[in-house]
mmCIF file of C-alpha atoms and ligand atoms in Angstrom:
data_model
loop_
_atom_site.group_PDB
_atom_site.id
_atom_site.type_symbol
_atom_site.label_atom_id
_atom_site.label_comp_id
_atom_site.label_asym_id
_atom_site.label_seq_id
_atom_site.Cartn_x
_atom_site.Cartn_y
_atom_site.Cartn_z
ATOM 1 C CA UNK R 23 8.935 26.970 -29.671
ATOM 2 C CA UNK R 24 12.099 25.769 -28.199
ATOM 3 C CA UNK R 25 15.170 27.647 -29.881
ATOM 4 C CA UNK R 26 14.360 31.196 -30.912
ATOM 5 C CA UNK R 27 15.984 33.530 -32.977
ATOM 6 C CA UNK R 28 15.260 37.171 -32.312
ATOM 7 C CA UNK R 29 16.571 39.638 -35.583
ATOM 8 C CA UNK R 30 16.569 43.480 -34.431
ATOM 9 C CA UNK R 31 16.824 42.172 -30.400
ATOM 10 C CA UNK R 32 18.097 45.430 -29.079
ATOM 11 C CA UNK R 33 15.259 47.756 -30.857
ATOM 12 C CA UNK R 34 11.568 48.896 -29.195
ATOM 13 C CA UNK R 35 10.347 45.864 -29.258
ATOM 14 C CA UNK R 36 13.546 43.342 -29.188
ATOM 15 C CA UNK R 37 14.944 44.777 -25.802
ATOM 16 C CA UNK R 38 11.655 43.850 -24.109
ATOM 17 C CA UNK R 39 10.538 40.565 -25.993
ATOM 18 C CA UNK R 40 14.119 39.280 -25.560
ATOM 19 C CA UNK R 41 13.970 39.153 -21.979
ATOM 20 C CA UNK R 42 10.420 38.104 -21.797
ATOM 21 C CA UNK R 43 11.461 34.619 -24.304
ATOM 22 C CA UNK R 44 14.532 34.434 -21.951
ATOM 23 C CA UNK R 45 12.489 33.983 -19.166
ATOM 24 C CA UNK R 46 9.915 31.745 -20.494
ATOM 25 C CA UNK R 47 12.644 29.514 -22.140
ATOM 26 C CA UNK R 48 15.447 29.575 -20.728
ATOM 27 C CA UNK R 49 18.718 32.475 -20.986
ATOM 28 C CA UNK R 50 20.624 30.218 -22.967
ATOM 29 C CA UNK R 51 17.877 28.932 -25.731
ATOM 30 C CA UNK R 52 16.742 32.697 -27.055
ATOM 31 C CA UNK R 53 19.717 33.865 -29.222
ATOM 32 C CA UNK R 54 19.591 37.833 -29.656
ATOM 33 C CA UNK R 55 20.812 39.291 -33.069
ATOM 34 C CA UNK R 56 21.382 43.059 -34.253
ATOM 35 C CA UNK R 57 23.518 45.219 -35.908
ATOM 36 C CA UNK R 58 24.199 47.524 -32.686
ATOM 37 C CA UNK R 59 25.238 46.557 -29.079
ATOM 38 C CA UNK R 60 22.330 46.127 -26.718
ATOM 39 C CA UNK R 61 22.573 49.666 -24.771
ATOM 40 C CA UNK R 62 20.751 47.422 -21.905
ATOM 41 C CA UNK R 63 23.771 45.525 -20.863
ATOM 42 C CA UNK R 64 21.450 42.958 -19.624
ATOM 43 C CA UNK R 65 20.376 41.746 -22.879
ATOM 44 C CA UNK R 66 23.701 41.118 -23.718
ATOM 45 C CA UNK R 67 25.030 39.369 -20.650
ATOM 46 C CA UNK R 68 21.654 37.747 -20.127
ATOM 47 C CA UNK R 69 22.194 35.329 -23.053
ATOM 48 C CA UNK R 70 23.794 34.815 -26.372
ATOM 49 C CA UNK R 71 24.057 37.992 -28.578
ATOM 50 C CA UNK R 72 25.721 38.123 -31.798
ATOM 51 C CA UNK R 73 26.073 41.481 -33.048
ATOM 52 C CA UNK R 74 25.630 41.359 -37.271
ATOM 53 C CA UNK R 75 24.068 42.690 -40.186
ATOM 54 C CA UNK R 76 20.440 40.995 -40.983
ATOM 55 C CA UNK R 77 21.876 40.617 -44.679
ATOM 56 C CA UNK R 78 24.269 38.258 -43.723
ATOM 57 C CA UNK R 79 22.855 35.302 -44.824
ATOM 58 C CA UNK R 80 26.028 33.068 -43.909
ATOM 59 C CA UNK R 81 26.188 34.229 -40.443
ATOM 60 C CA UNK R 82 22.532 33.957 -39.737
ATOM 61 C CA UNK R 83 22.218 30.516 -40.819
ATOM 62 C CA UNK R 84 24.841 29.325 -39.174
ATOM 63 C CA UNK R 85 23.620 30.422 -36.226
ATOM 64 C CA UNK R 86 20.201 28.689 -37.034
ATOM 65 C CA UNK R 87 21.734 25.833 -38.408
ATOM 66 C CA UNK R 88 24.558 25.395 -35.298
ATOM 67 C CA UNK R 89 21.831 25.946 -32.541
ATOM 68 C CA UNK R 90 19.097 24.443 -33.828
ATOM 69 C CA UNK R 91 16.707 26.997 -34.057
ATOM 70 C CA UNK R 92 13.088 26.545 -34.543
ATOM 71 C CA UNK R 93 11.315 29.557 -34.358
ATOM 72 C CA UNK R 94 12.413 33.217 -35.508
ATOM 73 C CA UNK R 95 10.990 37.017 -33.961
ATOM 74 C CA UNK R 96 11.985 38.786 -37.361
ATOM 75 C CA UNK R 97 12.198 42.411 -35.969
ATOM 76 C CA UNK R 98 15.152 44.363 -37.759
ATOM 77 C CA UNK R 99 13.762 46.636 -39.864
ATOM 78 C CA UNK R 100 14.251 50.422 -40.723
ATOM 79 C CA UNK R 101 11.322 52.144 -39.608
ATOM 80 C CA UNK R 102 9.065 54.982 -41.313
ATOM 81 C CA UNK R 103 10.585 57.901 -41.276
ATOM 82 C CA UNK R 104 14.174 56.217 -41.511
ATOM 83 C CA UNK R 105 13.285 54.838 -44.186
ATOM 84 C CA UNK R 106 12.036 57.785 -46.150
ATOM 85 C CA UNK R 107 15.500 59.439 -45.298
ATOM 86 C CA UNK R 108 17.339 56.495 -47.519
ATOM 87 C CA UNK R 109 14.214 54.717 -49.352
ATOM 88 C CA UNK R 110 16.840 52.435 -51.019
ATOM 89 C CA UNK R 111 18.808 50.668 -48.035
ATOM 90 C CA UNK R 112 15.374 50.801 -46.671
ATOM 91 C CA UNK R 113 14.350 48.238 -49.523
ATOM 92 C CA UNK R 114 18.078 46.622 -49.171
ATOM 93 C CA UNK R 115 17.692 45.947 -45.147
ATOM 94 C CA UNK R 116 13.931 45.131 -45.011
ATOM 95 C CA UNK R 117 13.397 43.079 -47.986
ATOM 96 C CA UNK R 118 16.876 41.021 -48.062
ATOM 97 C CA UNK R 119 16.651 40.653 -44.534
ATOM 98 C CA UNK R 120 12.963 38.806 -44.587
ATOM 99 C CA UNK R 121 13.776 37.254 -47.554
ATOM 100 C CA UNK R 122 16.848 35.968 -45.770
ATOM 101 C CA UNK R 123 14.934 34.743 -43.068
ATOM 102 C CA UNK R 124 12.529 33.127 -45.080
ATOM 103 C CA UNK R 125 14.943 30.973 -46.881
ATOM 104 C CA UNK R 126 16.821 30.007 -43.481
ATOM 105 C CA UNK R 127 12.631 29.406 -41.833
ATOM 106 C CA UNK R 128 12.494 27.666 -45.663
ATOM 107 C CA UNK R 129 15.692 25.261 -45.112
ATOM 108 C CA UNK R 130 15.445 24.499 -41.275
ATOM 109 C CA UNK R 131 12.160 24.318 -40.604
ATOM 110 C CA UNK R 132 11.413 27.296 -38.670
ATOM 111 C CA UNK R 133 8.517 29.365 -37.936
ATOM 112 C CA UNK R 134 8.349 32.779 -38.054
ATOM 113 C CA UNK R 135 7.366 35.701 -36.869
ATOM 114 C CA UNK R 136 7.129 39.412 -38.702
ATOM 115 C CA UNK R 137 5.705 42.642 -37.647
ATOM 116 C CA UNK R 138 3.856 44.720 -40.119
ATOM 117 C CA UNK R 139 2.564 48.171 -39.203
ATOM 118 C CA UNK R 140 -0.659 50.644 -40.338
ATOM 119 C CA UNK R 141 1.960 51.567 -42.625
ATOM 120 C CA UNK R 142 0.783 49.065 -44.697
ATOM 121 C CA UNK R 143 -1.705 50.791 -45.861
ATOM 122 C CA UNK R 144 -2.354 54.295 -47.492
ATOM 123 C CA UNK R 145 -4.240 57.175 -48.527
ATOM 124 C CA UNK R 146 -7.026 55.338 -50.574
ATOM 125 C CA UNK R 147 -7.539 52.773 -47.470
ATOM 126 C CA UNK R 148 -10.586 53.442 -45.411
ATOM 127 C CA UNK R 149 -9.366 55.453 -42.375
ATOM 128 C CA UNK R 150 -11.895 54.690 -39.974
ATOM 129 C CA UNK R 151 -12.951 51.148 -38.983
ATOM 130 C CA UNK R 152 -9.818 50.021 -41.268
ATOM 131 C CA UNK R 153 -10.871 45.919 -42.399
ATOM 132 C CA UNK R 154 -8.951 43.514 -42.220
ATOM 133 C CA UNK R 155 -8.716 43.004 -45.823
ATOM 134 C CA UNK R 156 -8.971 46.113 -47.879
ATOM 135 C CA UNK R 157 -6.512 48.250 -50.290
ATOM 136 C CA UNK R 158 -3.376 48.679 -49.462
ATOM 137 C CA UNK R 159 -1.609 50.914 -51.715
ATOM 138 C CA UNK R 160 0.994 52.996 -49.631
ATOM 139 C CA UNK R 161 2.871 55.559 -51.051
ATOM 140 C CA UNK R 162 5.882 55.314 -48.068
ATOM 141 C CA UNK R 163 9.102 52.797 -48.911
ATOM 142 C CA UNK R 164 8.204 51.703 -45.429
ATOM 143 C CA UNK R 165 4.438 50.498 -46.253
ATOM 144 C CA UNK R 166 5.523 49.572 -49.769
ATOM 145 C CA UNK R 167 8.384 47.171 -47.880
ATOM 146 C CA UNK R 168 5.385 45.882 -45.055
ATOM 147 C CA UNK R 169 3.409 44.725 -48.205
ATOM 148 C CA UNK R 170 5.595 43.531 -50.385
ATOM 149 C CA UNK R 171 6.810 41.886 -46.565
ATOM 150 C CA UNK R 172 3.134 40.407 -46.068
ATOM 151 C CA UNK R 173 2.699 38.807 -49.225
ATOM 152 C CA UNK R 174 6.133 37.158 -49.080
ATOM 153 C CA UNK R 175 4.787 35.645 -45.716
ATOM 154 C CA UNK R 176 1.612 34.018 -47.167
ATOM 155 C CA UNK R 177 3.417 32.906 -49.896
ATOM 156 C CA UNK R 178 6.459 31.387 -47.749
ATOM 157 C CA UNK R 179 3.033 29.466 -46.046
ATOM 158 C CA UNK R 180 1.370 28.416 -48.961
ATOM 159 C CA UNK R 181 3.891 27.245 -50.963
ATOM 160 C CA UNK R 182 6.880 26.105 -49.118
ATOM 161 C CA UNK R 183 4.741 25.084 -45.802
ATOM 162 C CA UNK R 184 6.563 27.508 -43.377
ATOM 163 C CA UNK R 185 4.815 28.576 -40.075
ATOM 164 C CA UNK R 186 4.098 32.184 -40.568
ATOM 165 C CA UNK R 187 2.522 34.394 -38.760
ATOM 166 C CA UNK R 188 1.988 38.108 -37.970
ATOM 167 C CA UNK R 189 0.568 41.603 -36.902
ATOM 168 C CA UNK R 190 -0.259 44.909 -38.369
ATOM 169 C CA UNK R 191 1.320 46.961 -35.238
ATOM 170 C CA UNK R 192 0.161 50.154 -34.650
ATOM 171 C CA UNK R 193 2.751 52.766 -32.869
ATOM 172 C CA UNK R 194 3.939 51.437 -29.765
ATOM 173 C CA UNK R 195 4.203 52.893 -26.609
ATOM 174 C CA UNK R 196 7.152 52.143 -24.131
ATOM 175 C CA UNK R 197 9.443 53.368 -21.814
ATOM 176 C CA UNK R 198 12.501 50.950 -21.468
ATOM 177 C CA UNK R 199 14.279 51.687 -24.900
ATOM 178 C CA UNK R 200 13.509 54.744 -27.389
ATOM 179 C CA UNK R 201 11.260 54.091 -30.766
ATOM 180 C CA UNK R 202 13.473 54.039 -33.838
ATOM 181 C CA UNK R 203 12.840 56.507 -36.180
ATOM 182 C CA UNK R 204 9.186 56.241 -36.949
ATOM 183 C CA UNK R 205 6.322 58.480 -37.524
ATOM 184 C CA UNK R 206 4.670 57.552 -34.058
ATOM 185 C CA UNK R 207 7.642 58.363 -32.407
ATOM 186 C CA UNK R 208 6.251 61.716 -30.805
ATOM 187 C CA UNK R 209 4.187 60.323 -28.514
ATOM 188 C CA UNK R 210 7.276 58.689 -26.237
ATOM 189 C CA UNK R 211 9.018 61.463 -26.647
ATOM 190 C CA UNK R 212 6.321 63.315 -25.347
ATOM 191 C CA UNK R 213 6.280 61.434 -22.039
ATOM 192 C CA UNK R 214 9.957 62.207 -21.612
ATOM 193 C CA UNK R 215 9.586 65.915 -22.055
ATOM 194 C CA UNK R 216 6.717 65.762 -19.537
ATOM 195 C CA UNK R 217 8.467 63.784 -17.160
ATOM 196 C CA UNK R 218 11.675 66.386 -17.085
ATOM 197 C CA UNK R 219 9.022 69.074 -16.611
ATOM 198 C CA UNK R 220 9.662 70.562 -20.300
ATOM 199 C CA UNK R 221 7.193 71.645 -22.693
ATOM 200 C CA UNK R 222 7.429 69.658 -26.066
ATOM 201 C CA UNK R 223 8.152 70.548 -29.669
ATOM 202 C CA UNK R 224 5.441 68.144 -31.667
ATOM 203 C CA UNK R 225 5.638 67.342 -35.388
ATOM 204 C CA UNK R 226 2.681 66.265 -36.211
ATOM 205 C CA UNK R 227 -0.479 68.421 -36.476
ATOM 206 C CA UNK R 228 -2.595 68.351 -32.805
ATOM 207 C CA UNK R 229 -5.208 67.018 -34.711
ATOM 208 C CA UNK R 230 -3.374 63.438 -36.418
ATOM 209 C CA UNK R 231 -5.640 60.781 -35.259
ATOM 210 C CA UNK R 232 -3.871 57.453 -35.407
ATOM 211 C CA UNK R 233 -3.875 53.976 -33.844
ATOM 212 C CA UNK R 234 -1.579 53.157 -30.849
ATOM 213 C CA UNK R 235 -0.481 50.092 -28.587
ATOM 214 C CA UNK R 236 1.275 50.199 -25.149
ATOM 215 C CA UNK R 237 4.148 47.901 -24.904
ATOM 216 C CA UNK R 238 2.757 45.077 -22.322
ATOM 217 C CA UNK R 239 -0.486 44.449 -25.210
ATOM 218 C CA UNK R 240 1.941 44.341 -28.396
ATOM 219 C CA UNK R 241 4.214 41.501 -26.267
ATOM 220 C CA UNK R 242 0.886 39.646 -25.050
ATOM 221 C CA UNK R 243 -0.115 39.673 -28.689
ATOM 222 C CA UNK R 244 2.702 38.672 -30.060
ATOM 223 C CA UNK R 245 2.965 35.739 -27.703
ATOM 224 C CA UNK R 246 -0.836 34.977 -27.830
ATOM 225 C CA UNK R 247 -0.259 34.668 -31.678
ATOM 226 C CA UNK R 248 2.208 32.601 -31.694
ATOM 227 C CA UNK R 249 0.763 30.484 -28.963
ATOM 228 C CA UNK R 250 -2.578 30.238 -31.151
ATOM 229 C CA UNK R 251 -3.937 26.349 -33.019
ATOM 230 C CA UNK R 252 -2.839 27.112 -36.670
ATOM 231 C CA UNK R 253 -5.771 25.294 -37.868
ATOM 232 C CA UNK R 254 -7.598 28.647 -35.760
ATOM 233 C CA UNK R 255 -6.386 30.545 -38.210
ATOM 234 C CA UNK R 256 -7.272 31.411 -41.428
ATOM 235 C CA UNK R 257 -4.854 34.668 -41.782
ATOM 236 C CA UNK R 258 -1.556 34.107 -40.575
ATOM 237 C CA UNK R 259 -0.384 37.354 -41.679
ATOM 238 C CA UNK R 260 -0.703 40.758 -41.256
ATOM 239 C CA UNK R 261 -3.509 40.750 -38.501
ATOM 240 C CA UNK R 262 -4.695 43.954 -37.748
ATOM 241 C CA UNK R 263 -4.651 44.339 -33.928
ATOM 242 C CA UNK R 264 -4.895 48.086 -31.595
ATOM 243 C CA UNK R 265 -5.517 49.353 -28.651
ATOM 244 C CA UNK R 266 -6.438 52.900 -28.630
ATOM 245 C CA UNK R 267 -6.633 55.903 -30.998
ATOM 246 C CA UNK R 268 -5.812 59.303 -29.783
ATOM 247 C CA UNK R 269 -4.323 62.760 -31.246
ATOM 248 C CA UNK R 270 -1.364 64.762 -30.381
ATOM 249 C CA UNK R 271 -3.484 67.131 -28.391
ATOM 250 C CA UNK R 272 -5.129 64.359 -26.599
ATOM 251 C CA UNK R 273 -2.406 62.771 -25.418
ATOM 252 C CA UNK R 274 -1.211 66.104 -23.733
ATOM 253 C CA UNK R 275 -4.368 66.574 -22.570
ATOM 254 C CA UNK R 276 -4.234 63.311 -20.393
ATOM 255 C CA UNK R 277 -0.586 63.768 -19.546
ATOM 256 C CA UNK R 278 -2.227 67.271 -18.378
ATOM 257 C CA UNK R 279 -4.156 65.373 -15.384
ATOM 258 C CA UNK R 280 -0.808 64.192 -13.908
ATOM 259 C CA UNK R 281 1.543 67.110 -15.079
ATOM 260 C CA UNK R 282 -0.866 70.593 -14.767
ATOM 261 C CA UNK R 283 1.948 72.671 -16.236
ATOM 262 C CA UNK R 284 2.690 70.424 -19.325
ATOM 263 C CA UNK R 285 2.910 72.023 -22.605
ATOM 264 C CA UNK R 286 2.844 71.425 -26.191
ATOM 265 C CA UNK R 287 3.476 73.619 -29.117
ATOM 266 C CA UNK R 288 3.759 72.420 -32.677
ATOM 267 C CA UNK R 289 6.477 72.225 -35.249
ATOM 268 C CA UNK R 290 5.204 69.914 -38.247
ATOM 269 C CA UNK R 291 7.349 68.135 -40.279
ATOM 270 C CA UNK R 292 6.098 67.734 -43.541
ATOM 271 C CA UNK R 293 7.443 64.538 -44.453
ATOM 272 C CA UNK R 294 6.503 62.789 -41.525
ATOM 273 C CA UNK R 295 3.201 64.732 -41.507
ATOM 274 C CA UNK R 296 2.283 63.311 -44.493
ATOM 275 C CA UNK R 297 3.023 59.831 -44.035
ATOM 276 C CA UNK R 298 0.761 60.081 -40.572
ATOM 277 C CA UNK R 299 -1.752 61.320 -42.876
ATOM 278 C CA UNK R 300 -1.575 58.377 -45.141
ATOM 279 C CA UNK R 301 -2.307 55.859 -42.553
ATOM 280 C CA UNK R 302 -5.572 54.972 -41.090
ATOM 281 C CA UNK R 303 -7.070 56.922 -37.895
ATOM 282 C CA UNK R 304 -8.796 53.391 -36.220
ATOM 283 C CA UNK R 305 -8.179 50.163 -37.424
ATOM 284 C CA UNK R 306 -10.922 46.876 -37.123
ATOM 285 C CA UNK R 307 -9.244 44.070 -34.946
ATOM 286 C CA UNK R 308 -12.497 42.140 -35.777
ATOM 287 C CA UNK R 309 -10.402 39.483 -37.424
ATOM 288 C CA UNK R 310 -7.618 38.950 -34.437
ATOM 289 C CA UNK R 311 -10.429 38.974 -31.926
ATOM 290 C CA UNK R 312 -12.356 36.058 -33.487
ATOM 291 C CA UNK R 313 -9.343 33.766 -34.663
ATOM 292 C CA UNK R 314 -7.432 34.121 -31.649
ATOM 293 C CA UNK R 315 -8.489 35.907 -28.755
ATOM 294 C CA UNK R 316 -6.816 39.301 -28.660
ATOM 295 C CA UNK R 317 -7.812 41.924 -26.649
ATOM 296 C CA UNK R 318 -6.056 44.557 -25.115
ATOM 297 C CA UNK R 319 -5.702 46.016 -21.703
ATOM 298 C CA UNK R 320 -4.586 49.247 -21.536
ATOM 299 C CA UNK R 321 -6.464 52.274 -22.393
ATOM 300 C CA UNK R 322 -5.047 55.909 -23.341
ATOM 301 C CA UNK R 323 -5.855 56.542 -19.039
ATOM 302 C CA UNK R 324 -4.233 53.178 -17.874
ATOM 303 C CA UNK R 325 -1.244 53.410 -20.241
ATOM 304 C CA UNK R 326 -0.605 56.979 -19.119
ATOM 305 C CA UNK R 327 -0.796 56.333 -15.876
ATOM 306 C CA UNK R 328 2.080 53.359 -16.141
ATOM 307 C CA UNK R 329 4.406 55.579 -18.506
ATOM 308 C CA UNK R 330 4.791 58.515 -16.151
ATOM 309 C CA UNK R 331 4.922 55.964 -12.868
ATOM 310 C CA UNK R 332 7.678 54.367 -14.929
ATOM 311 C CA UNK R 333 9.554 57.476 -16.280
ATOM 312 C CA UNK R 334 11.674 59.261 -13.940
ATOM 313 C CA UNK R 335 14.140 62.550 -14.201
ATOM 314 C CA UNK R 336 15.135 64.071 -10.807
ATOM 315 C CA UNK R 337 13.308 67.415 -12.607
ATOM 316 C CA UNK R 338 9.758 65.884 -12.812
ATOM 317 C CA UNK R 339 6.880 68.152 -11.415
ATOM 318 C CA UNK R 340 4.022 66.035 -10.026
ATOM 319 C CA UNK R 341 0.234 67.268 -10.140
HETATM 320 P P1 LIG W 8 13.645 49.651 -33.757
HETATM 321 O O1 LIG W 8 14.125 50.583 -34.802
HETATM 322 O O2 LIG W 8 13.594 50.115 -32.352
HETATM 323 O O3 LIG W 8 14.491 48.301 -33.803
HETATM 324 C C1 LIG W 8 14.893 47.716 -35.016
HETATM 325 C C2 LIG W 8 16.245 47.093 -34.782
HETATM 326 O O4 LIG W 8 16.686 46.573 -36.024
HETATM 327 C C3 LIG W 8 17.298 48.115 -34.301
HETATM 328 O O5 LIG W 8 17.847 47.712 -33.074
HETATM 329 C C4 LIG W 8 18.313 48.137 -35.429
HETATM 330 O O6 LIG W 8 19.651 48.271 -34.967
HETATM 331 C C5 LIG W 8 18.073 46.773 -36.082
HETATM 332 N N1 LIG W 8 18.521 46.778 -37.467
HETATM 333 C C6 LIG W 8 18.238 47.677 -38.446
HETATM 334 N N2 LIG W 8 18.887 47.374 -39.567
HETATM 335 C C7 LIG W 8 19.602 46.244 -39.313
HETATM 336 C C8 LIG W 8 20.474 45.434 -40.084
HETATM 337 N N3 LIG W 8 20.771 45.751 -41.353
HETATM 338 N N4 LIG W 8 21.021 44.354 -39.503
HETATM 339 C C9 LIG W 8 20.748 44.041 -38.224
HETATM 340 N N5 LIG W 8 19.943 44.773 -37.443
HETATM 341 C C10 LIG W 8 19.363 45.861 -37.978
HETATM 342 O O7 LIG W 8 12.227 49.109 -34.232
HETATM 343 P P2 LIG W 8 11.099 48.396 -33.373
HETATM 344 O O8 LIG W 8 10.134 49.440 -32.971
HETATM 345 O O9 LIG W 8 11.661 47.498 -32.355
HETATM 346 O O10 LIG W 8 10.390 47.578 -34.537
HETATM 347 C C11 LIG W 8 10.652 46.214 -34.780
HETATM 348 C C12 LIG W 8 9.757 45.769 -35.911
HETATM 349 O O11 LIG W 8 8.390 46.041 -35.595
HETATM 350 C C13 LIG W 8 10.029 46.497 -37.244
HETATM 351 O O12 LIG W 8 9.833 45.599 -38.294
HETATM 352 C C14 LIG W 8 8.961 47.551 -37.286
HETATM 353 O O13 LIG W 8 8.626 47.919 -38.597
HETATM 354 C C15 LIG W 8 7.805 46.836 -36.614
HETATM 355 N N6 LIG W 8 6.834 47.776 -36.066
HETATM 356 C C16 LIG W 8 7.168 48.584 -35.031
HETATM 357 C C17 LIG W 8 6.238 49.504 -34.563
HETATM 358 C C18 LIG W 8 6.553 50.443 -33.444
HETATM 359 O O14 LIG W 8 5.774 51.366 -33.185
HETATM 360 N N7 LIG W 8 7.653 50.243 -32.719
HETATM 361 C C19 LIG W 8 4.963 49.573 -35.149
HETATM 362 C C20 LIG W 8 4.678 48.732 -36.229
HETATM 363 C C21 LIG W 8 5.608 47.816 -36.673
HETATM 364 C C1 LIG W 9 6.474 54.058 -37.368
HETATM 365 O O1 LIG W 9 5.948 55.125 -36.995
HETATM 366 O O2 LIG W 9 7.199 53.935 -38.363
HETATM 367 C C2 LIG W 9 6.146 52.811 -36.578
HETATM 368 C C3 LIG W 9 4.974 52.133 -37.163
HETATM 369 C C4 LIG W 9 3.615 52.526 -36.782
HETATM 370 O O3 LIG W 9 5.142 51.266 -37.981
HETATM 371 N N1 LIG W 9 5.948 53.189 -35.205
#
């Protein structure tokens, strides 16, 4: 991994794994991509940046193609609930833009890297102790585009020899940019209402168990994966990694021990109520573990702890 190619570099995850790569690699040898401006100026200034549309297979391969890329972070992607707003440009931007990348990884040489999610899987899939390899029939346009997504992967490996590799994410936790759109989205927004010292308006049910991964643990995973001896692995793809699994009402409950006056009522939406409920409550990471080494460090406890040292509004209450 010497020239990378980050797609989606100012989302969630791009604003913080575009900095780590810079710093590992050097500023000027991680190109950012993404159809918005960086609203971290420092990803912008702190190396090259091209702002485009992941469809645009010209402009992406020439920047492959001119800089010699030889590894790709393919993160642009509309996320769950996004994409059940406008399930057709969510087929358009997901599935043209891997299948983009694939052909450029195809044609140059590159490896590649691309995030599914738990919502890649659905309501017939085991919900507790989720295997690695099980049914995944989702009834989202988000979980239908992560497996249609994870097959094109394995077959980009098996038949045309390209490097890929990647995790089902659960819903990440972070505090440097906001999550996208998606179903987990509550609990960061939950932190932030804390941290002002407001109560917080949640829309899922307190009771919506589901898998979930603080920032620092999806990056080490991420880089762990792609660090990891290919012949190691016998999935590539779509490897099912968490962290914790907690509930709406747990969450508060542990925000609760730093912020005594914190409160939650709930508002559900439907829609995204029923797409939590179509995804499994604890996933098994059995398979990640063995093949190459993940584990995570944070906790529901430790990962609290860091959000609400790292969130500040000049209204917070402390306990
Ligand atoms: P995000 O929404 O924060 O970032 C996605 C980025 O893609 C955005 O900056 C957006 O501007 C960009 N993008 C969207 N459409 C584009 C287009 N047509 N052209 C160029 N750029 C475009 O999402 P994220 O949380 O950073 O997620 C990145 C990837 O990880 C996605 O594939 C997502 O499905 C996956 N994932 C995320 C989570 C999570 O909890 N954050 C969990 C599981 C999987
Ligand atoms: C979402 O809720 O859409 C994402 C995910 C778990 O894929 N956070």
């Amino acid at each position: 991994m010497n020239k990378i190619l980050i797609t989606g570099a100012t989302g969630q995850i791009g604003s913080e794994l575009t900095p780590l790569l810079r710093q590992r690699h050097g500023a000027d040898n991680v190109i950012g991509v993404d159809q918005r401006p960086p609203r971290d100026p420092a990803i912008a200034a702190g190396g090259p940046f091209h702002e485009l549309d992941i469809r645009d297979a010209t402009a992406l391969e020439r920047i492959v193609r001119e800089n010699k890329i030889d590894t790709v972070f393919h993160l642009a992607a509309l996320l769950s609930a996004t994409a059940e707003a406008d399930p057709q440009m969510a087929w358009d931007i997901n599935m043209n833009g891997l299948l983009t990348i694939l052909e450029i990884a195809r044609k140059y040489c590159c490896a590649v890297f691309f995030p599914s999610s738990i919502g890649a899987f659905g309501p017939q899939t085991p919900p507790e102790n989720t295997p690695q390899d099980t049914i995944q029939r989702p009834d989202t346009m988000y979980g239908i585009t992560k497996v249609v997504g994870e097959l094109l992967c394995d077959y980009y490996h098996k038949h045309y020899g390209v490097d890929t590799r990647g995790l089902r994410f659960p819903g990440l936790i972070s505090y440097k940019t906001p999550p996208g759109g998606g179903t987990t989205d509550y609990a960061v927004e939950m932190f932030h209402a804390a941290a002002r010292g407001h109560g917080y308006s949640c829309f899922l049910k307190p009771d919506t168990r589901l898998d979930m991964m603080y920032m620092p643990d999806a990056l080490a995973a991420i880089l762990q994966l792609m660090a990891a001896d290919l012949n190691h692995l016998s999935h590539h793809n779509a490897f099912n990694i968490t962290a914790m699994s907690f509930t709406p009402e747990q969450l508060a409950a542990a925000i609760k021990k730093h912020i005594p006056d914190f409160s939650v009522h709930y508002r559900i939406d439907p829609i995204r109520q029923a797409i939590a409920d179509s995804w499994p409550r604890h996933m098994n990471d059995s398979a990640a573990r063995e093949e190459w080494g993940w584990h995570s460090e944070f906790d529901l406890a430790a990962m609290v702890s860091d959000m609400l040292e790292h969130i500040s509004y000049p209204k917070r209450r402390q306990a």
